[in-house]
PDB file of C-alpha atoms and ligand atoms in Angstrom:
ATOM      1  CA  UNK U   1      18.867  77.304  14.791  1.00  0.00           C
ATOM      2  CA  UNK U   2      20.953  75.506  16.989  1.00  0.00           C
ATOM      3  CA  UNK U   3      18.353  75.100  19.378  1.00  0.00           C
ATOM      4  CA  UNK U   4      15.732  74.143  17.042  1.00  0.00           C
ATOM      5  CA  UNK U   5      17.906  71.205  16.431  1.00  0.00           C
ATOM      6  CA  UNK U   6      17.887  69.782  20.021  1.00  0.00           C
ATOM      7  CA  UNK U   7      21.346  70.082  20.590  1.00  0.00           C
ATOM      8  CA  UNK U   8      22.897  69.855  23.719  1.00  0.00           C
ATOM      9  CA  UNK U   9      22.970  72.608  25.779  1.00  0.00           C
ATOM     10  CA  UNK U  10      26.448  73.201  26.004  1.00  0.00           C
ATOM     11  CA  UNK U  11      26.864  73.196  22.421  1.00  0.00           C
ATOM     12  CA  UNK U  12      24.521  76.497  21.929  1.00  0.00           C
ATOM     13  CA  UNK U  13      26.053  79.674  21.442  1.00  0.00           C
ATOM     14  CA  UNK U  14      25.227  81.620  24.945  1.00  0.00           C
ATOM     15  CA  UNK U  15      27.818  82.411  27.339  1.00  0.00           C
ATOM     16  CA  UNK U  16      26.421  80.571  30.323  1.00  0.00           C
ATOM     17  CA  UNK U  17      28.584  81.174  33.390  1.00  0.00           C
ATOM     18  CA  UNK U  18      30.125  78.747  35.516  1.00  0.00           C
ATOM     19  CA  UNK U  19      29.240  78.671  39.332  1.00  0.00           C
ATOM     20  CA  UNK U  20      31.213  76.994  42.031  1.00  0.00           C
ATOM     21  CA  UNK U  21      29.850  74.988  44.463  1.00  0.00           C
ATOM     22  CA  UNK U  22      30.158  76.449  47.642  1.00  0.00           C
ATOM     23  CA  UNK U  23      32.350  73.387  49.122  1.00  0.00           C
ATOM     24  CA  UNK U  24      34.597  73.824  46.427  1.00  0.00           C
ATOM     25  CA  UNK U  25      34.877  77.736  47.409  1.00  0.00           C
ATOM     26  CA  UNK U  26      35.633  76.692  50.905  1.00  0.00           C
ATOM     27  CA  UNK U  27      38.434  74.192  50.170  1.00  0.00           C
ATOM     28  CA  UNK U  28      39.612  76.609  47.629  1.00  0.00           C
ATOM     29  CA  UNK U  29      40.241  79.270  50.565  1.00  0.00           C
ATOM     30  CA  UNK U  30      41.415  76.286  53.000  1.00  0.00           C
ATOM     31  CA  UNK U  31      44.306  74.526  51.072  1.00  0.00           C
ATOM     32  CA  UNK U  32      45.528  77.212  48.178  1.00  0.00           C
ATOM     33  CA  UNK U  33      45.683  80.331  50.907  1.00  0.00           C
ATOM     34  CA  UNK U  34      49.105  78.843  52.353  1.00  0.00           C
ATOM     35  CA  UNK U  35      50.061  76.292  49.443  1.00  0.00           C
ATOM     36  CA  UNK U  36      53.383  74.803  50.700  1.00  0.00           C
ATOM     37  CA  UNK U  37      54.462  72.954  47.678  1.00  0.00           C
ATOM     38  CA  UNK U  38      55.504  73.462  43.897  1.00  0.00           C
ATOM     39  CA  UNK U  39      52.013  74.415  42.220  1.00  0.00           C
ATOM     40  CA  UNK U  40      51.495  73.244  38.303  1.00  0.00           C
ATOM     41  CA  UNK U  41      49.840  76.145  35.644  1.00  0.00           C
ATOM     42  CA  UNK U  42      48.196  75.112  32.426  1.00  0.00           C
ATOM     43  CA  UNK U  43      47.662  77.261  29.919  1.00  0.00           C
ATOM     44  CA  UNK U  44      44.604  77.915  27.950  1.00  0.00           C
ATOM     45  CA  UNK U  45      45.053  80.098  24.876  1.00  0.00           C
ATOM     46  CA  UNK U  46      41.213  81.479  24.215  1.00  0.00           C
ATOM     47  CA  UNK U  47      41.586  83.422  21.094  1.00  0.00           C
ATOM     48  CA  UNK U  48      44.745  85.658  21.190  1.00  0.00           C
ATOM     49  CA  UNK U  49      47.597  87.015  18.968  1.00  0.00           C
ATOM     50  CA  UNK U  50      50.231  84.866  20.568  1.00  0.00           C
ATOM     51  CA  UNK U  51      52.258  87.434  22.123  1.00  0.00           C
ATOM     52  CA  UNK U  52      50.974  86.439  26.090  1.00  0.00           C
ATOM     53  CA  UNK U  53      51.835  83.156  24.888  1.00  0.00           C
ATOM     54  CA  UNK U  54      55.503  84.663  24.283  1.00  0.00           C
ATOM     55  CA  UNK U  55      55.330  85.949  27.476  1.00  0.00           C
ATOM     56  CA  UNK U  56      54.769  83.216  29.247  1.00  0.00           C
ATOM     57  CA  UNK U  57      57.098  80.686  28.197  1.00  0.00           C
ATOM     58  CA  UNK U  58      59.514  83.341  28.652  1.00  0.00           C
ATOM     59  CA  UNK U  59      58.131  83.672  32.018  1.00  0.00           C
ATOM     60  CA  UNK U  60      58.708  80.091  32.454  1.00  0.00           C
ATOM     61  CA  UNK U  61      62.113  79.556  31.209  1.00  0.00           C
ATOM     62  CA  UNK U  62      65.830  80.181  32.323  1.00  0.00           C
ATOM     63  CA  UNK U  63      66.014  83.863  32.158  1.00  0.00           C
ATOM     64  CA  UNK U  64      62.486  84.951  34.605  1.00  0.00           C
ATOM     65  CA  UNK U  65      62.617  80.783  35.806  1.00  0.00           C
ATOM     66  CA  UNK U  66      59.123  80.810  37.501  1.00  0.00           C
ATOM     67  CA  UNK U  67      60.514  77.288  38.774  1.00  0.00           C
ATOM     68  CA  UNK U  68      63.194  78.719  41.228  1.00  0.00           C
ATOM     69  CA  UNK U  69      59.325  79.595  43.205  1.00  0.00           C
ATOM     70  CA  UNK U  70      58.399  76.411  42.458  1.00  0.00           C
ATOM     71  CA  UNK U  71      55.457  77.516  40.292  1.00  0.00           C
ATOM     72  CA  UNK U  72      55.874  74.893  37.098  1.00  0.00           C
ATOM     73  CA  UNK U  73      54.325  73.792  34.157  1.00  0.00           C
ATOM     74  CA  UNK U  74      52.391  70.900  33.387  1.00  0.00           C
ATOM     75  CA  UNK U  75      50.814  69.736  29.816  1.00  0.00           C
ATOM     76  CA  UNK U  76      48.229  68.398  31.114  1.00  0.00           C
ATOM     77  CA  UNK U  77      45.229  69.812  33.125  1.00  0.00           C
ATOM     78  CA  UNK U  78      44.672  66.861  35.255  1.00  0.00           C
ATOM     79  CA  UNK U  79      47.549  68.020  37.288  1.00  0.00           C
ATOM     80  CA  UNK U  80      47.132  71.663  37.335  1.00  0.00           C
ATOM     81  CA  UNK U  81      46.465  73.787  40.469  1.00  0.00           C
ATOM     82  CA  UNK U  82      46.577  77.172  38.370  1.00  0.00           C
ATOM     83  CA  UNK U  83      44.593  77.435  35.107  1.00  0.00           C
ATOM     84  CA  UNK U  84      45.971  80.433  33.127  1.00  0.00           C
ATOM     85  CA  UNK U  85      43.356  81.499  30.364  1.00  0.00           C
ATOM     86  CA  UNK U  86      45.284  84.014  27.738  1.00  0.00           C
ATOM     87  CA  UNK U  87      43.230  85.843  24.753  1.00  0.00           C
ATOM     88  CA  UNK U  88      39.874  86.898  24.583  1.00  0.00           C
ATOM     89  CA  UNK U  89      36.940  84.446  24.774  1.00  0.00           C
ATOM     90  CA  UNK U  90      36.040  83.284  21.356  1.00  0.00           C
ATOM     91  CA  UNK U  91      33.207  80.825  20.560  1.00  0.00           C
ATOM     92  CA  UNK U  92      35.237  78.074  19.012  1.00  0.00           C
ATOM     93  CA  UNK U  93      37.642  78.464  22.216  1.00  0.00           C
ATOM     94  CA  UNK U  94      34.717  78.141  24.753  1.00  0.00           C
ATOM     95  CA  UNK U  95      34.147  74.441  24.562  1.00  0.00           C
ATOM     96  CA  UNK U  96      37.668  73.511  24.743  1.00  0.00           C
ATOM     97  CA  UNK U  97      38.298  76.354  28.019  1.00  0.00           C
ATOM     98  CA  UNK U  98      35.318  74.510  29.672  1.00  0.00           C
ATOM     99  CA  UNK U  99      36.771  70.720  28.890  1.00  0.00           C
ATOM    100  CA  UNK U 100      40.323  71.873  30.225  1.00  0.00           C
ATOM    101  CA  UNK U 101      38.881  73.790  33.227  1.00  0.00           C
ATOM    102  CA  UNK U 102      36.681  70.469  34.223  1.00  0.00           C
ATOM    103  CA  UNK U 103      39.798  68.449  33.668  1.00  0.00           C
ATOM    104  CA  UNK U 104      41.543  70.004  36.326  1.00  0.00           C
ATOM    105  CA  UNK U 105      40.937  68.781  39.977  1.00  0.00           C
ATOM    106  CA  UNK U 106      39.199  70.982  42.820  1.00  0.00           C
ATOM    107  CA  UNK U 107      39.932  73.631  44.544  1.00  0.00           C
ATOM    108  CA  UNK U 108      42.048  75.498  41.255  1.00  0.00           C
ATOM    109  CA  UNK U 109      43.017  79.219  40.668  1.00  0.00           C
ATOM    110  CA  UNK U 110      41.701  80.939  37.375  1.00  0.00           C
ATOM    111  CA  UNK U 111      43.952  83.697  36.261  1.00  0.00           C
ATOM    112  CA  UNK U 112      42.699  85.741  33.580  1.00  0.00           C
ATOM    113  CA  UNK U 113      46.097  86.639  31.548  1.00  0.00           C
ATOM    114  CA  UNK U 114      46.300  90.158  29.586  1.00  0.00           C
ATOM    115  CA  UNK U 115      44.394  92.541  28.342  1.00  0.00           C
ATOM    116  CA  UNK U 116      42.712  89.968  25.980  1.00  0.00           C
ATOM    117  CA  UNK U 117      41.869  87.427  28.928  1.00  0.00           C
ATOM    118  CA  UNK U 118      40.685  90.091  31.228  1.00  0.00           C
ATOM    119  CA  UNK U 119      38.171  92.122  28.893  1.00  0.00           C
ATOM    120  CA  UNK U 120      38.467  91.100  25.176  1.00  0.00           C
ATOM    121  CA  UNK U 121      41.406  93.641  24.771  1.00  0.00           C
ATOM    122  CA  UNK U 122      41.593  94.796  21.027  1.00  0.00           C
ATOM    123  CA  UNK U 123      39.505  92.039  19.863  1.00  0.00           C
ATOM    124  CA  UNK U 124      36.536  92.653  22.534  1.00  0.00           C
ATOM    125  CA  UNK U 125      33.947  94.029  19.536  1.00  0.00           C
ATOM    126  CA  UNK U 126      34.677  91.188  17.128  1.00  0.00           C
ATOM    127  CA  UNK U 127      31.469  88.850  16.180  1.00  0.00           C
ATOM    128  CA  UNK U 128      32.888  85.520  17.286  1.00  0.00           C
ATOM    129  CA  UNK U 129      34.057  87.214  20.961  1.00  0.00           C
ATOM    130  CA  UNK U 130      32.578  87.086  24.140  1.00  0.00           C
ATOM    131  CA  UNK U 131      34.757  89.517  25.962  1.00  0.00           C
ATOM    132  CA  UNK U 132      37.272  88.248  28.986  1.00  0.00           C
ATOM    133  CA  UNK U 133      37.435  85.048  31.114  1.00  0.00           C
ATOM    134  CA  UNK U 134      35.466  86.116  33.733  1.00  0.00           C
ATOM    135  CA  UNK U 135      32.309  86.020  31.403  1.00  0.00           C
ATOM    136  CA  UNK U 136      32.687  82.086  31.400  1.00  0.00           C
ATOM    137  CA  UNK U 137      34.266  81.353  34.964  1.00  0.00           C
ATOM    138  CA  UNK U 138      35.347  83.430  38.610  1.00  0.00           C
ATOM    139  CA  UNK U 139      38.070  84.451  37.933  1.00  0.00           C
ATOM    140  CA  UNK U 140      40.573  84.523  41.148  1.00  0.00           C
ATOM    141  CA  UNK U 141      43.725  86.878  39.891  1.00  0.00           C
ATOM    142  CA  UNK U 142      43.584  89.148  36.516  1.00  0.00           C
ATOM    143  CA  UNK U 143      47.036  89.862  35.221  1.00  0.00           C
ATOM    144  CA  UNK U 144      46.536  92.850  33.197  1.00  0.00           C
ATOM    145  CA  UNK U 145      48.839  94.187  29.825  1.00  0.00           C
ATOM    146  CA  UNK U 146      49.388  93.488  26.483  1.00  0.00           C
ATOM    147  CA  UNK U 147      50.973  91.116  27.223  1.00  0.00           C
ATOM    148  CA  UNK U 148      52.084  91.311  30.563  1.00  0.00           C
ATOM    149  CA  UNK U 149      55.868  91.411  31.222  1.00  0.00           C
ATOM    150  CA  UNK U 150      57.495  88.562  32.875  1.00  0.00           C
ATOM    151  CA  UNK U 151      57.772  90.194  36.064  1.00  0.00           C
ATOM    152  CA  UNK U 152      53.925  90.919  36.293  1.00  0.00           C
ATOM    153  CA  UNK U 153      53.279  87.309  35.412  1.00  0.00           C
ATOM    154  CA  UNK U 154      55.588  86.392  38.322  1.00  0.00           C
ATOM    155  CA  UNK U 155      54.145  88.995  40.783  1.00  0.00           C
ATOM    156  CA  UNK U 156      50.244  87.632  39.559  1.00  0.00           C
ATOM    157  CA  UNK U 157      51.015  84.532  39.795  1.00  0.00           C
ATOM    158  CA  UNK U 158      52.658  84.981  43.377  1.00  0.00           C
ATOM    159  CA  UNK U 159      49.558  86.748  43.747  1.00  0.00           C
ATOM    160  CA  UNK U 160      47.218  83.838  43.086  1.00  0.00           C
ATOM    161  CA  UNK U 161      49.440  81.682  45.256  1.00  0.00           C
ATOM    162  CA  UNK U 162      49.774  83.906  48.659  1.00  0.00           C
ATOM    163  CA  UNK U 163      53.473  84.144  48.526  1.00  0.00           C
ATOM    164  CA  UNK U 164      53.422  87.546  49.151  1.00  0.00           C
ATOM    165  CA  UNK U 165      52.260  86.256  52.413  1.00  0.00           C
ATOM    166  CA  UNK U 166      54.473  83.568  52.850  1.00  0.00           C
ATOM    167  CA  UNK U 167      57.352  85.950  52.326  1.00  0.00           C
ATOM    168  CA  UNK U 168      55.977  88.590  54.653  1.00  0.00           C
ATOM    169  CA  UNK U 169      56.262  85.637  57.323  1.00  0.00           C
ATOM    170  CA  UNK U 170      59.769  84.183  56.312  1.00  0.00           C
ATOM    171  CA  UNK U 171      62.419  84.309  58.729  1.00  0.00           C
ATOM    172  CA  UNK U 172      65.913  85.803  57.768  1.00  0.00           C
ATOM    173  CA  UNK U 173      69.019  84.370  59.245  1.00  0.00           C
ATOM    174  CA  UNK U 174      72.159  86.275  58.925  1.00  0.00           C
ATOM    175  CA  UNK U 175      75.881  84.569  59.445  1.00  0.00           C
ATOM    176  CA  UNK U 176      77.823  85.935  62.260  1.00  0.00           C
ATOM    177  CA  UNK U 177      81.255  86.302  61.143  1.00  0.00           C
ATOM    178  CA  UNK U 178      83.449  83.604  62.460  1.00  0.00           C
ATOM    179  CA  UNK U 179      80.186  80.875  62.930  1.00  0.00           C
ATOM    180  CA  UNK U 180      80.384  77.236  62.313  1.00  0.00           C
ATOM    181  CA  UNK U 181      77.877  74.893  62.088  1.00  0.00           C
ATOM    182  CA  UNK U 182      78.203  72.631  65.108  1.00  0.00           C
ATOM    183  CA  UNK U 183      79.401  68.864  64.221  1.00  0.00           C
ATOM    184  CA  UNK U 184      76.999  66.254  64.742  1.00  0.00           C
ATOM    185  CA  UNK U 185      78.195  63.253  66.681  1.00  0.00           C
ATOM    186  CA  UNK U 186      81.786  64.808  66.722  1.00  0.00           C
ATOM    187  CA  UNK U 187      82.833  61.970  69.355  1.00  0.00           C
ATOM    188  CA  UNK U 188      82.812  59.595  66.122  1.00  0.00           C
ATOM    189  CA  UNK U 189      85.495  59.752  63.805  1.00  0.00           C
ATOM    190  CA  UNK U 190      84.329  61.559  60.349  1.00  0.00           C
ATOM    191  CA  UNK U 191      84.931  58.086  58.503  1.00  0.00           C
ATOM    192  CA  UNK U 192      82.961  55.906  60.569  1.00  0.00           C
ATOM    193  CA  UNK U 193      79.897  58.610  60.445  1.00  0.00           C
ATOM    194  CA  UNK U 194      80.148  59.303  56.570  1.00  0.00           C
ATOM    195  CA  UNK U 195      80.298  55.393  56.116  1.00  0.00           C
ATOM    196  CA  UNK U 196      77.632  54.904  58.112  1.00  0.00           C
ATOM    197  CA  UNK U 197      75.440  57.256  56.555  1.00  0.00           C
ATOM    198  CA  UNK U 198      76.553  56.633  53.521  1.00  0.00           C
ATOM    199  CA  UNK U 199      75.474  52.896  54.124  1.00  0.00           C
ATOM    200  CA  UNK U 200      71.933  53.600  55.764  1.00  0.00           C
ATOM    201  CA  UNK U 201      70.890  56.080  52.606  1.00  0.00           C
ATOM    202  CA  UNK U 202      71.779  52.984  50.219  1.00  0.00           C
ATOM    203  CA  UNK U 203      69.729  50.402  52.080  1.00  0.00           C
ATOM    204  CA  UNK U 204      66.827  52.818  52.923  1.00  0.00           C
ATOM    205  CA  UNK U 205      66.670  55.910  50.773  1.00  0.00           C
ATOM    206  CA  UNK U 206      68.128  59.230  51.088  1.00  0.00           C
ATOM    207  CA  UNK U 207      65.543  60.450  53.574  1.00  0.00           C
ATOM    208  CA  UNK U 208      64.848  57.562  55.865  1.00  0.00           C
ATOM    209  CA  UNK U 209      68.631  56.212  55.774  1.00  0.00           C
ATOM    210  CA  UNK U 210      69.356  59.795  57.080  1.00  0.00           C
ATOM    211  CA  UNK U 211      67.279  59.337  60.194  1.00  0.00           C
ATOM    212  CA  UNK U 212      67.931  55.875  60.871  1.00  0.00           C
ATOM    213  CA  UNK U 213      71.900  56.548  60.489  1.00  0.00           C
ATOM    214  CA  UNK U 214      70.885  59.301  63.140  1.00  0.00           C
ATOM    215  CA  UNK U 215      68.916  56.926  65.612  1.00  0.00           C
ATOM    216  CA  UNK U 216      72.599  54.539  65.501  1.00  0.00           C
ATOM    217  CA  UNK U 217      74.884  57.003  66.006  1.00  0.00           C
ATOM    218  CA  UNK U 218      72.911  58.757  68.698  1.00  0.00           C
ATOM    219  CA  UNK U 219      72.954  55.060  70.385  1.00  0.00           C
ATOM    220  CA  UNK U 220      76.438  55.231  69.146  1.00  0.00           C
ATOM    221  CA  UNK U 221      77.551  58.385  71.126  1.00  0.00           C
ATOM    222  CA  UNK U 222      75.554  57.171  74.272  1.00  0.00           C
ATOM    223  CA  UNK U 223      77.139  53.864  74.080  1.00  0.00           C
ATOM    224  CA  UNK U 224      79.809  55.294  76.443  1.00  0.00           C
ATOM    225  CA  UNK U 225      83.137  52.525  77.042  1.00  0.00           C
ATOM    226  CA  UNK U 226      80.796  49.486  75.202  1.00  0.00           C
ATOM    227  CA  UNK U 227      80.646  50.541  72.074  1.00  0.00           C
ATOM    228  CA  UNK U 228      78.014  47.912  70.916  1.00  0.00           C
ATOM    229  CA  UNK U 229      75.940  48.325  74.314  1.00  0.00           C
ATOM    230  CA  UNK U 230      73.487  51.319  73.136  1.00  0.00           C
ATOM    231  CA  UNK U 231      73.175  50.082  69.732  1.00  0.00           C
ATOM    232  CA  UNK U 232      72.448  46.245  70.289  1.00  0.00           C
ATOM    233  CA  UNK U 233      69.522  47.881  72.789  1.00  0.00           C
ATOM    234  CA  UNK U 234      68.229  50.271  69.979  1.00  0.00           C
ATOM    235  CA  UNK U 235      68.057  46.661  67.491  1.00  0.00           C
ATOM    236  CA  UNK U 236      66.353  45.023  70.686  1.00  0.00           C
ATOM    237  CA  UNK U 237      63.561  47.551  71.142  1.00  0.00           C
ATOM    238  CA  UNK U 238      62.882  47.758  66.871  1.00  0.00           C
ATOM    239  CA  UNK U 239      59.277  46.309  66.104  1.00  0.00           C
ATOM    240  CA  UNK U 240      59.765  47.037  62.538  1.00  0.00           C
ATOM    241  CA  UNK U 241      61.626  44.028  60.673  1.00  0.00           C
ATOM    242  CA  UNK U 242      62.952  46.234  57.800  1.00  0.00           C
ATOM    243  CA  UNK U 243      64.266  48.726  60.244  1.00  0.00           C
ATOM    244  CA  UNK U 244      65.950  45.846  62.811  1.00  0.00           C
ATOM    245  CA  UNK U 245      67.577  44.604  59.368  1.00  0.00           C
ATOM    246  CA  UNK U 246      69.202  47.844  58.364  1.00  0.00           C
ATOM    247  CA  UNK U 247      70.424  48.785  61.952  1.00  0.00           C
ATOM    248  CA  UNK U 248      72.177  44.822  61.760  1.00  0.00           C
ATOM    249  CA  UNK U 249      73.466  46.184  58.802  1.00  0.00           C
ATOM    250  CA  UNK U 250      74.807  49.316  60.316  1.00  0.00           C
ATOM    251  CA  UNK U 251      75.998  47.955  63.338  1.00  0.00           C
ATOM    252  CA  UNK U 252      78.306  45.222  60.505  1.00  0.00           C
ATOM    253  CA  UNK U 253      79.445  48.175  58.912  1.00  0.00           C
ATOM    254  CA  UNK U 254      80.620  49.866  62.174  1.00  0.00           C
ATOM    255  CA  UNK U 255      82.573  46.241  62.799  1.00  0.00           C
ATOM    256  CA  UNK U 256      84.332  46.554  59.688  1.00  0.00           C
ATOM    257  CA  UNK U 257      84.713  50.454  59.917  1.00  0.00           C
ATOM    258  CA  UNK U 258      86.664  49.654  63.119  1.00  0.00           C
ATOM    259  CA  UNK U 259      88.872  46.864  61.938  1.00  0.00           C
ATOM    260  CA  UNK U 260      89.738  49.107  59.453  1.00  0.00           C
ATOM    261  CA  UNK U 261      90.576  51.760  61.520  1.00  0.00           C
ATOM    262  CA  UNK U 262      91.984  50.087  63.919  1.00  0.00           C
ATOM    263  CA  UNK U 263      90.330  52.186  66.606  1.00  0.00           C
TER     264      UNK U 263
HETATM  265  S1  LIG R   1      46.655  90.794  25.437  1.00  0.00           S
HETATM  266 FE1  LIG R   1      47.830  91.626  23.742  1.00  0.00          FE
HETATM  267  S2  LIG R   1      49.539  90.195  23.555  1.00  0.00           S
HETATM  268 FE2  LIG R   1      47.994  89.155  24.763  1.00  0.00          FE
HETATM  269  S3  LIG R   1      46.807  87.982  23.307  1.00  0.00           S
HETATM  270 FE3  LIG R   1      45.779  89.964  23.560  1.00  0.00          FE
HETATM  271  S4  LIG R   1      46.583  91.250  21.918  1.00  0.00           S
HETATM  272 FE4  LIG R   1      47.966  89.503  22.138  1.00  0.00          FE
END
């Protein structure tokens, strides 16, 4: 009847299945194979009882605390690199799976969670169901039970991501009893280096004041017998205004540091 009615197609009742584009399947194997950053998941809840739901935010929260792997969770799908589908596929569901799933930005992993998600699970045979998620879109990772336990979300999800891999290729450093960290620029006194760092982060953020307040004190510790000699040549050679003004800045701190000091 639908049909008759010239409605559009998407509104009909048949399952039609999403196809990826074969650039998308490309970048999808390019960038997500070794992800290197915290990844979002939104979650899509199809037609289910709830209970992978439960799972999940468990999953999600202190106790399992996907987060510690940097896997987090985002309400919206515009920034979500996962998209976890949960219950089986019902008809009213459909539309809104297909909005979120075109919501979220390419390439994106489709995990098909539980038994409900990756067949229909006890509600496969019911008239308004269309069986799992991978009847509307690929599906990259299933993550089967009903639900799932935490630690199978964590494992599917570290799946989906390649951690497994990453891991495989981590290094492990062990502590030799007795070993110290080296101390940078020991030559200055611990003052003078905190203050100086201290100032460089304020004027220039916590990152960039870090490696500037490492560019002056390396000049610094080369300076030799004149103190000022290596750093007023590191300000001399600076094409970058903001930088020339923060190493000034330094080099008045070290001033004051030193009448302070008295050294
Ligand atoms: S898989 Fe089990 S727990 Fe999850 S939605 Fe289906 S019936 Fe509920």
């Amino acid at each position: 009847m639908l049909i008759d009615r010239e409605v559009s197609g998407q509104l009909q009742h048949k399952l039609d299945k999403i196809t990826l584009d074969e650039s998308i399947v490309k970048a999808k194997a390019a960038l997500l194979n070794d992800i290197k950053r915290s990844i979002y998941l939104y979650r899509v809840d199809c037609g289910g009882c709830n209970g992978c739901e439960i799972e999940i935010f468990s999953t999600i929260t202190p106790i399992y605390d996907t987060e510690r792997f940097g896997i987090k969770n985002t309400p919206s799908p515009r920034h979500a690199d996962i998209m976890v589908y949960t219950g089986s596929m019902t008809r009213l569901m459909r539309l809104p799976a297909i909005r979120a799933y075109q919501g979220a930005p390419d390439p994106k992993i489709v995990v098909s969670y539980g038994s409900c998600g990756c067949t229909g699970g006890i509600f496969h045979d019911n008239y308004c169901v269309w069986g799992g998620t991978d009847n509307l879109f690929d599906v990259d990772v299933y993550i089967p039970g009903c639900p799932p336990s935490p630690p199978q979300t964590i494992y599917g999800f570290a799946m989906a991501l390649g951690l497994l891999g990453q891991k495989l290729k981590h290094t492990e450093i062990t502590e030799v009893p007795g070993e110290q960290v080296p101390i940078r620029f020991e030559t200055i006194p611990y003052k003078v280096r905190t203050a100086l760092e201290r100032k460089a982060r304020l004027l220039s953020g916590y990152r960039s004041g870090k490696d500037l307040s490492d560019e002056f004190m390396t000049a610094l510790a080369l300076g030799g017998t004149d103190v000022f000699a290596g750093i007023d040549a590191l300000i001399a050679a600076q094409d970058d205004p903001r930088k020339k003004e923060v190493l000034g800045e330094l080099k008045a701190e070290l001033k004051t540091q030193l009448a302070s000091q008295e050294l």
